[in-house]
Amino acid sequence: MIRSIQLLFVLMFTTSVLGFAQTAPVTDADKAAQYTKTITDRANKIVAKLGITDAAKYKRVLDAVVNQYRTINDIHELRNAQVADIKKQAGDDKAAAAAKIKAADDELASKTDKLHADYLARLNADLTAEQVDKVKDEMTYNVLSVTYRGYTEEVLTLTEAQKAQIKAWLIEAREHAMDAESSNKKHEVFGKYKGRINNYLSKEGYDMKKEGEEWQKRIKESSGKN
Protein backbone atom coordinates (compact mmCIF):
# COMPACT_ATOMS: atom_id res chain seq x y z
CA MET A 1 0.00 0.00 0.00
CA ILE A 2 2.77 2.42 0.98
CA ARG A 3 4.64 1.57 -2.22
CA SER A 4 1.52 2.28 -4.28
CA ILE A 5 1.11 5.67 -2.62
CA GLN A 6 4.76 6.49 -3.31
CA LEU A 7 4.36 5.53 -6.97
CA LEU A 8 1.23 7.66 -7.26
CA PHE A 9 3.12 10.62 -5.76
CA VAL A 10 5.97 10.19 -8.24
CA LEU A 11 3.52 10.08 -11.15
CA MET A 12 1.67 13.16 -9.93
CA PHE A 13 4.94 15.05 -9.47
CA THR A 14 6.21 14.06 -12.94
CA THR A 15 2.93 15.11 -14.57
CA SER A 16 3.03 18.41 -12.74
CA VAL A 17 6.61 19.11 -13.89
CA LEU A 18 5.79 18.19 -17.47
CA GLY A 19 2.70 20.36 -17.41
CA PHE A 20 4.72 23.31 -16.12
CA ALA A 21 7.34 22.75 -18.84
CA GLN A 22 4.65 22.70 -21.51
CA THR A 23 3.08 25.94 -20.34
CA ALA A 24 6.33 27.81 -19.65
CA PRO A 25 6.41 30.98 -21.80
CA VAL A 26 8.70 31.07 -24.82
CA THR A 27 11.10 33.98 -24.45
CA ASP A 28 12.49 36.22 -27.18
CA ALA A 29 15.88 34.59 -26.56
CA ASP A 30 14.31 31.16 -27.17
CA LYS A 31 12.77 32.37 -30.43
CA ALA A 32 16.07 33.92 -31.56
CA ALA A 33 17.98 30.73 -30.78
CA GLN A 34 15.44 28.61 -32.65
CA TYR A 35 15.52 30.93 -35.66
CA THR A 36 19.33 30.83 -35.74
CA LYS A 37 19.22 27.04 -35.64
CA THR A 38 16.63 26.93 -38.43
CA ILE A 39 18.55 29.14 -40.86
CA THR A 40 21.88 27.50 -39.96
CA ASP A 41 20.45 24.05 -40.67
CA ARG A 42 18.99 25.35 -43.94
CA ALA A 43 22.29 26.91 -44.96
CA ASN A 44 24.22 23.78 -44.01
CA LYS A 45 22.09 21.68 -46.35
CA ILE A 46 22.96 24.07 -49.17
CA VAL A 47 26.70 24.37 -48.51
CA ALA A 48 27.07 20.62 -47.95
CA LYS A 49 26.15 20.10 -51.63
CA LEU A 50 28.99 22.28 -52.93
CA GLY A 51 31.83 19.80 -52.39
CA ILE A 52 33.95 22.19 -50.30
CA THR A 53 36.80 20.32 -48.60
CA ASP A 54 38.55 23.28 -46.94
CA ALA A 55 37.07 23.79 -43.45
CA ALA A 56 37.79 27.52 -43.30
CA LYS A 57 36.22 28.11 -46.71
CA TYR A 58 33.20 26.01 -45.75
CA LYS A 59 32.65 28.15 -42.68
CA ARG A 60 32.99 31.42 -44.62
CA VAL A 61 30.42 30.30 -47.16
CA LEU A 62 28.12 28.95 -44.45
CA ASP A 63 28.33 32.25 -42.55
CA ALA A 64 27.56 34.15 -45.75
CA VAL A 65 24.43 32.11 -46.44
CA VAL A 66 23.22 32.29 -42.83
CA ASN A 67 23.78 36.05 -42.76
CA GLN A 68 21.88 36.41 -46.03
CA TYR A 69 18.85 34.59 -44.69
CA ARG A 70 18.93 36.62 -41.47
CA THR A 71 19.34 40.00 -43.15
CA ILE A 72 16.66 39.30 -45.76
CA ASN A 73 14.26 38.45 -42.97
CA ASP A 74 15.20 41.55 -40.96
CA ILE A 75 14.71 44.06 -43.78
CA HIS A 76 11.41 42.52 -44.86
CA GLU A 77 10.13 42.49 -41.29
CA LEU A 78 11.06 46.16 -40.95
CA ARG A 79 9.23 47.02 -44.19
CA ASN A 80 6.14 45.05 -43.13
CA ALA A 81 6.10 46.80 -39.75
CA GLN A 82 6.41 50.18 -41.47
CA VAL A 83 3.53 49.38 -43.82
CA ALA A 84 1.33 48.22 -40.95
CA ASP A 85 2.03 51.45 -39.09
CA ILE A 86 1.38 53.54 -42.23
CA LYS A 87 -2.01 51.91 -42.72
CA LYS A 88 -2.88 52.39 -39.06
CA GLN A 89 -1.96 56.07 -39.08
CA ALA A 90 -3.43 56.91 -42.50
CA GLY A 91 -7.07 56.33 -41.70
CA ASP A 92 -9.16 57.20 -44.77
CA ASP A 93 -6.35 58.97 -46.59
CA LYS A 94 -5.60 56.15 -49.04
CA ALA A 95 -3.52 58.31 -51.37
CA ALA A 96 -1.14 59.39 -48.60
CA ALA A 97 -0.84 55.79 -47.41
CA ALA A 98 -0.08 54.56 -50.94
CA ALA A 99 2.67 57.15 -51.35
CA LYS A 100 4.28 56.20 -48.06
CA ILE A 101 4.03 52.50 -48.81
CA LYS A 102 5.70 53.08 -52.17
CA ALA A 103 8.52 54.91 -50.39
CA ALA A 104 8.90 51.95 -48.01
CA ASP A 105 8.96 49.55 -50.96
CA ASP A 106 11.55 51.68 -52.77
CA GLU A 107 13.71 51.65 -49.64
CA LEU A 108 13.30 47.87 -49.42
CA ALA A 109 14.36 47.48 -53.06
CA SER A 110 17.43 49.63 -52.49
CA LYS A 111 18.44 47.59 -49.46
CA THR A 112 17.89 44.24 -51.14
CA ASP A 113 19.82 45.31 -54.24
CA LYS A 114 22.83 46.23 -52.13
CA LEU A 115 22.49 43.11 -50.01
CA HIS A 116 22.26 40.97 -53.16
CA ALA A 117 25.44 42.45 -54.63
CA ASP A 118 27.37 42.14 -51.36
CA TYR A 119 26.21 38.54 -50.94
CA LEU A 120 27.29 37.50 -54.42
CA ALA A 121 30.65 39.19 -53.88
CA ARG A 122 31.19 37.09 -50.74
CA LEU A 123 30.19 33.89 -52.53
CA ASN A 124 32.32 34.62 -55.61
CA ALA A 125 35.35 35.16 -53.38
CA ASP A 126 35.27 31.49 -52.36
CA LEU A 127 33.24 29.64 -54.98
CA THR A 128 33.30 28.88 -58.68
CA ALA A 129 30.56 30.25 -60.94
CA GLU A 130 28.96 26.79 -61.01
CA GLN A 131 28.94 26.60 -57.21
CA VAL A 132 27.40 30.08 -56.92
CA ASP A 133 24.65 29.00 -59.33
CA LYS A 134 24.11 25.93 -57.15
CA VAL A 135 23.61 28.16 -54.10
CA LYS A 136 21.13 30.29 -56.04
CA ASP A 137 19.22 27.22 -57.18
CA GLU A 138 19.10 25.73 -53.70
CA MET A 139 17.89 29.03 -52.20
CA THR A 140 15.04 29.06 -54.74
CA TYR A 141 14.11 25.37 -54.56
CA ASN A 142 15.48 24.62 -58.07
CA VAL A 143 12.38 26.24 -59.59
CA LEU A 144 14.44 27.53 -62.53
CA SER A 145 15.48 24.11 -63.80
CA VAL A 146 12.12 22.50 -63.06
CA THR A 147 10.22 25.26 -64.86
CA TYR A 148 12.58 25.36 -67.84
CA ARG A 149 12.35 21.60 -68.27
CA GLY A 150 8.57 21.88 -68.01
CA TYR A 151 8.40 24.36 -70.88
CA THR A 152 10.62 22.26 -73.13
CA GLU A 153 8.52 19.18 -72.42
CA GLU A 154 5.22 21.03 -72.83
CA VAL A 155 6.07 22.84 -76.08
CA LEU A 156 8.04 20.40 -78.20
CA THR A 157 8.62 22.79 -81.12
CA LEU A 158 10.39 25.59 -79.26
CA THR A 159 13.20 27.16 -81.26
CA GLU A 160 16.65 27.67 -79.76
CA ALA A 161 15.98 31.41 -79.62
CA GLN A 162 12.73 30.84 -77.72
CA LYS A 163 14.44 28.47 -75.30
CA ALA A 164 17.17 31.05 -74.71
CA GLN A 165 14.58 33.74 -73.95
CA ILE A 166 12.72 31.49 -71.53
CA LYS A 167 15.92 30.60 -69.69
CA ALA A 168 17.02 34.25 -69.55
CA TRP A 169 13.76 35.28 -67.90
CA LEU A 170 13.92 32.37 -65.44
CA ILE A 171 17.49 33.34 -64.50
CA GLU A 172 16.26 36.88 -63.90
CA ALA A 173 13.41 35.52 -61.80
CA ARG A 174 15.86 33.49 -59.71
CA GLU A 175 17.88 36.62 -58.90
CA HIS A 176 14.79 38.37 -57.57
CA ALA A 177 13.41 35.27 -55.83
CA MET A 178 16.63 34.93 -53.83
CA ASP A 179 15.73 38.19 -52.06
CA ALA A 180 12.16 37.21 -51.19
CA GLU A 181 11.41 36.56 -47.53
CA SER A 182 9.51 33.26 -47.75
CA SER A 183 8.90 30.19 -49.86
CA ASN A 184 5.54 31.53 -51.02
CA LYS A 185 7.05 34.87 -52.04
CA LYS A 186 9.84 33.13 -53.95
CA HIS A 187 7.30 31.10 -55.90
CA GLU A 188 5.26 34.26 -56.53
CA VAL A 189 8.27 35.82 -58.24
CA PHE A 190 8.59 32.85 -60.58
CA GLY A 191 4.84 32.93 -61.12
CA LYS A 192 5.04 36.48 -62.47
CA TYR A 193 7.81 35.51 -64.87
CA LYS A 194 5.89 32.43 -65.99
CA GLY A 195 3.05 34.78 -66.89
CA ARG A 196 5.48 36.82 -68.96
CA ILE A 197 6.78 33.69 -70.67
CA ASN A 198 3.28 32.44 -71.46
CA ASN A 199 2.36 35.79 -72.99
CA TYR A 200 5.56 35.71 -75.04
CA LEU A 201 4.87 32.22 -76.35
CA SER A 202 1.27 33.16 -77.17
CA LYS A 203 2.56 36.07 -79.25
CA GLU A 204 4.96 33.66 -80.91
CA GLY A 205 1.92 31.74 -82.15
CA TYR A 206 1.56 28.98 -79.57
CA ASP A 207 -1.83 28.01 -78.13
CA MET A 208 -0.66 27.45 -74.56
CA LYS A 209 -3.94 25.86 -73.47
CA LYS A 210 -3.71 23.31 -76.26
CA GLU A 211 0.01 22.75 -75.63
CA GLY A 212 -0.76 22.08 -71.97
CA GLU A 213 -3.53 19.61 -72.79
CA GLU A 214 -1.32 17.73 -75.23
CA TRP A 215 1.47 17.63 -72.66
CA GLN A 216 -0.83 16.14 -70.01
CA LYS A 217 -1.98 13.57 -72.55
CA ARG A 218 1.62 12.57 -73.24
CA ILE A 219 2.34 12.29 -69.52
CA LYS A 220 -0.65 9.97 -69.02
CA GLU A 221 0.32 7.86 -72.00
CA SER A 222 3.92 7.52 -70.79
CA SER A 223 2.75 6.45 -67.34
CA GLY A 224 0.41 3.83 -68.78
CA LYS A 225 -2.82 5.65 -67.87
CA ASN A 226 -5.85 5.96 -70.14
Coordinates of C-alpha atoms in Angstrom, one line a residue:
M1 CA 0.0 0.0 0.0
I2 CA 2.8 2.4 1.0
R3 CA 4.6 1.6 -2.2
S4 CA 1.5 2.3 -4.3
I5 CA 1.1 5.7 -2.6
Q6 CA 4.8 6.5 -3.3
L7 CA 4.4 5.5 -7.0
L8 CA 1.2 7.7 -7.3
F9 CA 3.1 10.6 -5.8
V10 CA 6.0 10.2 -8.2
L11 CA 3.5 10.1 -11.1
M12 CA 1.7 13.2 -9.9
F13 CA 4.9 15.1 -9.5
T14 CA 6.2 14.1 -12.9
T15 CA 2.9 15.1 -14.6
S16 CA 3.0 18.4 -12.7
V17 CA 6.6 19.1 -13.9
L18 CA 5.8 18.2 -17.5
G19 CA 2.7 20.4 -17.4
F20 CA 4.7 23.3 -16.1
A21 CA 7.3 22.8 -18.8
Q22 CA 4.7 22.7 -21.5
T23 CA 3.1 25.9 -20.3
A24 CA 6.3 27.8 -19.7
P25 CA 6.4 31.0 -21.8
V26 CA 8.7 31.1 -24.8
T27 CA 11.1 34.0 -24.5
D28 CA 12.5 36.2 -27.2
A29 CA 15.9 34.6 -26.6
D30 CA 14.3 31.2 -27.2
K31 CA 12.8 32.4 -30.4
A32 CA 16.1 33.9 -31.6
A33 CA 18.0 30.7 -30.8
Q34 CA 15.4 28.6 -32.7
Y35 CA 15.5 30.9 -35.7
T36 CA 19.3 30.8 -35.7
K37 CA 19.2 27.0 -35.6
T38 CA 16.6 26.9 -38.4
I39 CA 18.5 29.1 -40.9
T40 CA 21.9 27.5 -40.0
D41 CA 20.4 24.1 -40.7
R42 CA 19.0 25.4 -43.9
A43 CA 22.3 26.9 -45.0
N44 CA 24.2 23.8 -44.0
K45 CA 22.1 21.7 -46.4
I46 CA 23.0 24.1 -49.2
V47 CA 26.7 24.4 -48.5
A48 CA 27.1 20.6 -48.0
K49 CA 26.2 20.1 -51.6
L50 CA 29.0 22.3 -52.9
G51 CA 31.8 19.8 -52.4
I52 CA 33.9 22.2 -50.3
T53 CA 36.8 20.3 -48.6
D54 CA 38.6 23.3 -46.9
A55 CA 37.1 23.8 -43.5
A56 CA 37.8 27.5 -43.3
K57 CA 36.2 28.1 -46.7
Y58 CA 33.2 26.0 -45.7
K59 CA 32.6 28.1 -42.7
R60 CA 33.0 31.4 -44.6
V61 CA 30.4 30.3 -47.2
L62 CA 28.1 29.0 -44.5
D63 CA 28.3 32.3 -42.6
A64 CA 27.6 34.2 -45.7
V65 CA 24.4 32.1 -46.4
V66 CA 23.2 32.3 -42.8
N67 CA 23.8 36.1 -42.8
Q68 CA 21.9 36.4 -46.0
Y69 CA 18.8 34.6 -44.7
R70 CA 18.9 36.6 -41.5
T71 CA 19.3 40.0 -43.2
I72 CA 16.7 39.3 -45.8
N73 CA 14.3 38.5 -43.0
D74 CA 15.2 41.6 -41.0
I75 CA 14.7 44.1 -43.8
H76 CA 11.4 42.5 -44.9
E77 CA 10.1 42.5 -41.3
L78 CA 11.1 46.2 -41.0
R79 CA 9.2 47.0 -44.2
N80 CA 6.1 45.1 -43.1
A81 CA 6.1 46.8 -39.7
Q82 CA 6.4 50.2 -41.5
V83 CA 3.5 49.4 -43.8
A84 CA 1.3 48.2 -40.9
D85 CA 2.0 51.5 -39.1
I86 CA 1.4 53.5 -42.2
K87 CA -2.0 51.9 -42.7
K88 CA -2.9 52.4 -39.1
Q89 CA -2.0 56.1 -39.1
A90 CA -3.4 56.9 -42.5
G91 CA -7.1 56.3 -41.7
D92 CA -9.2 57.2 -44.8
D93 CA -6.3 59.0 -46.6
K94 CA -5.6 56.2 -49.0
A95 CA -3.5 58.3 -51.4
A96 CA -1.1 59.4 -48.6
A97 CA -0.8 55.8 -47.4
A98 CA -0.1 54.6 -50.9
A99 CA 2.7 57.2 -51.4
K100 CA 4.3 56.2 -48.1
I101 CA 4.0 52.5 -48.8
K102 CA 5.7 53.1 -52.2
A103 CA 8.5 54.9 -50.4
A104 CA 8.9 51.9 -48.0
D105 CA 9.0 49.6 -51.0
D106 CA 11.6 51.7 -52.8
E107 CA 13.7 51.6 -49.6
L108 CA 13.3 47.9 -49.4
A109 CA 14.4 47.5 -53.1
S110 CA 17.4 49.6 -52.5
K111 CA 18.4 47.6 -49.5
T112 CA 17.9 44.2 -51.1
D113 CA 19.8 45.3 -54.2
K114 CA 22.8 46.2 -52.1
L115 CA 22.5 43.1 -50.0
H116 CA 22.3 41.0 -53.2
A117 CA 25.4 42.5 -54.6
D118 CA 27.4 42.1 -51.4
Y119 CA 26.2 38.5 -50.9
L120 CA 27.3 37.5 -54.4
A121 CA 30.7 39.2 -53.9
R122 CA 31.2 37.1 -50.7
L123 CA 30.2 33.9 -52.5
N124 CA 32.3 34.6 -55.6
A125 CA 35.3 35.2 -53.4
D126 CA 35.3 31.5 -52.4
L127 CA 33.2 29.6 -55.0
T128 CA 33.3 28.9 -58.7
A129 CA 30.6 30.2 -60.9
E130 CA 29.0 26.8 -61.0
Q131 CA 28.9 26.6 -57.2
V132 CA 27.4 30.1 -56.9
D133 CA 24.7 29.0 -59.3
K134 CA 24.1 25.9 -57.2
V135 CA 23.6 28.2 -54.1
K136 CA 21.1 30.3 -56.0
D137 CA 19.2 27.2 -57.2
E138 CA 19.1 25.7 -53.7
M139 CA 17.9 29.0 -52.2
T140 CA 15.0 29.1 -54.7
Y141 CA 14.1 25.4 -54.6
N142 CA 15.5 24.6 -58.1
V143 CA 12.4 26.2 -59.6
L144 CA 14.4 27.5 -62.5
S145 CA 15.5 24.1 -63.8
V146 CA 12.1 22.5 -63.1
T147 CA 10.2 25.3 -64.9
Y148 CA 12.6 25.4 -67.8
R149 CA 12.3 21.6 -68.3
G150 CA 8.6 21.9 -68.0
Y151 CA 8.4 24.4 -70.9
T152 CA 10.6 22.3 -73.1
E153 CA 8.5 19.2 -72.4
E154 CA 5.2 21.0 -72.8
V155 CA 6.1 22.8 -76.1
L156 CA 8.0 20.4 -78.2
T157 CA 8.6 22.8 -81.1
L158 CA 10.4 25.6 -79.3
T159 CA 13.2 27.2 -81.3
E160 CA 16.6 27.7 -79.8
A161 CA 16.0 31.4 -79.6
Q162 CA 12.7 30.8 -77.7
K163 CA 14.4 28.5 -75.3
A164 CA 17.2 31.0 -74.7
Q165 CA 14.6 33.7 -73.9
I166 CA 12.7 31.5 -71.5
K167 CA 15.9 30.6 -69.7
A168 CA 17.0 34.3 -69.6
W169 CA 13.8 35.3 -67.9
L170 CA 13.9 32.4 -65.4
I171 CA 17.5 33.3 -64.5
E172 CA 16.3 36.9 -63.9
A173 CA 13.4 35.5 -61.8
R174 CA 15.9 33.5 -59.7
E175 CA 17.9 36.6 -58.9
H176 CA 14.8 38.4 -57.6
A177 CA 13.4 35.3 -55.8
M178 CA 16.6 34.9 -53.8
D179 CA 15.7 38.2 -52.1
A180 CA 12.2 37.2 -51.2
E181 CA 11.4 36.6 -47.5
S182 CA 9.5 33.3 -47.7
S183 CA 8.9 30.2 -49.9
N184 CA 5.5 31.5 -51.0
K185 CA 7.0 34.9 -52.0
K186 CA 9.8 33.1 -54.0
H187 CA 7.3 31.1 -55.9
E188 CA 5.3 34.3 -56.5
V189 CA 8.3 35.8 -58.2
F190 CA 8.6 32.9 -60.6
G191 CA 4.8 32.9 -61.1
K192 CA 5.0 36.5 -62.5
Y193 CA 7.8 35.5 -64.9
K194 CA 5.9 32.4 -66.0
G195 CA 3.0 34.8 -66.9
R196 CA 5.5 36.8 -69.0
I197 CA 6.8 33.7 -70.7
N198 CA 3.3 32.4 -71.5
N199 CA 2.4 35.8 -73.0
Y200 CA 5.6 35.7 -75.0
L201 CA 4.9 32.2 -76.3
S202 CA 1.3 33.2 -77.2
K203 CA 2.6 36.1 -79.2
E204 CA 5.0 33.7 -80.9
G205 CA 1.9 31.7 -82.2
Y206 CA 1.6 29.0 -79.6
D207 CA -1.8 28.0 -78.1
M208 CA -0.7 27.4 -74.6
K209 CA -3.9 25.9 -73.5
K210 CA -3.7 23.3 -76.3
E211 CA 0.0 22.8 -75.6
G212 CA -0.8 22.1 -72.0
E213 CA -3.5 19.6 -72.8
E214 CA -1.3 17.7 -75.2
W215 CA 1.5 17.6 -72.7
Q216 CA -0.8 16.1 -70.0
K217 CA -2.0 13.6 -72.6
R218 CA 1.6 12.6 -73.2
I219 CA 2.3 12.3 -69.5
K220 CA -0.7 10.0 -69.0
E221 CA 0.3 7.9 -72.0
S222 CA 3.9 7.5 -70.8
S223 CA 2.7 6.4 -67.3
G224 CA 0.4 3.8 -68.8
K225 CA -2.8 5.7 -67.9
N226 CA -5.8 6.0 -70.1

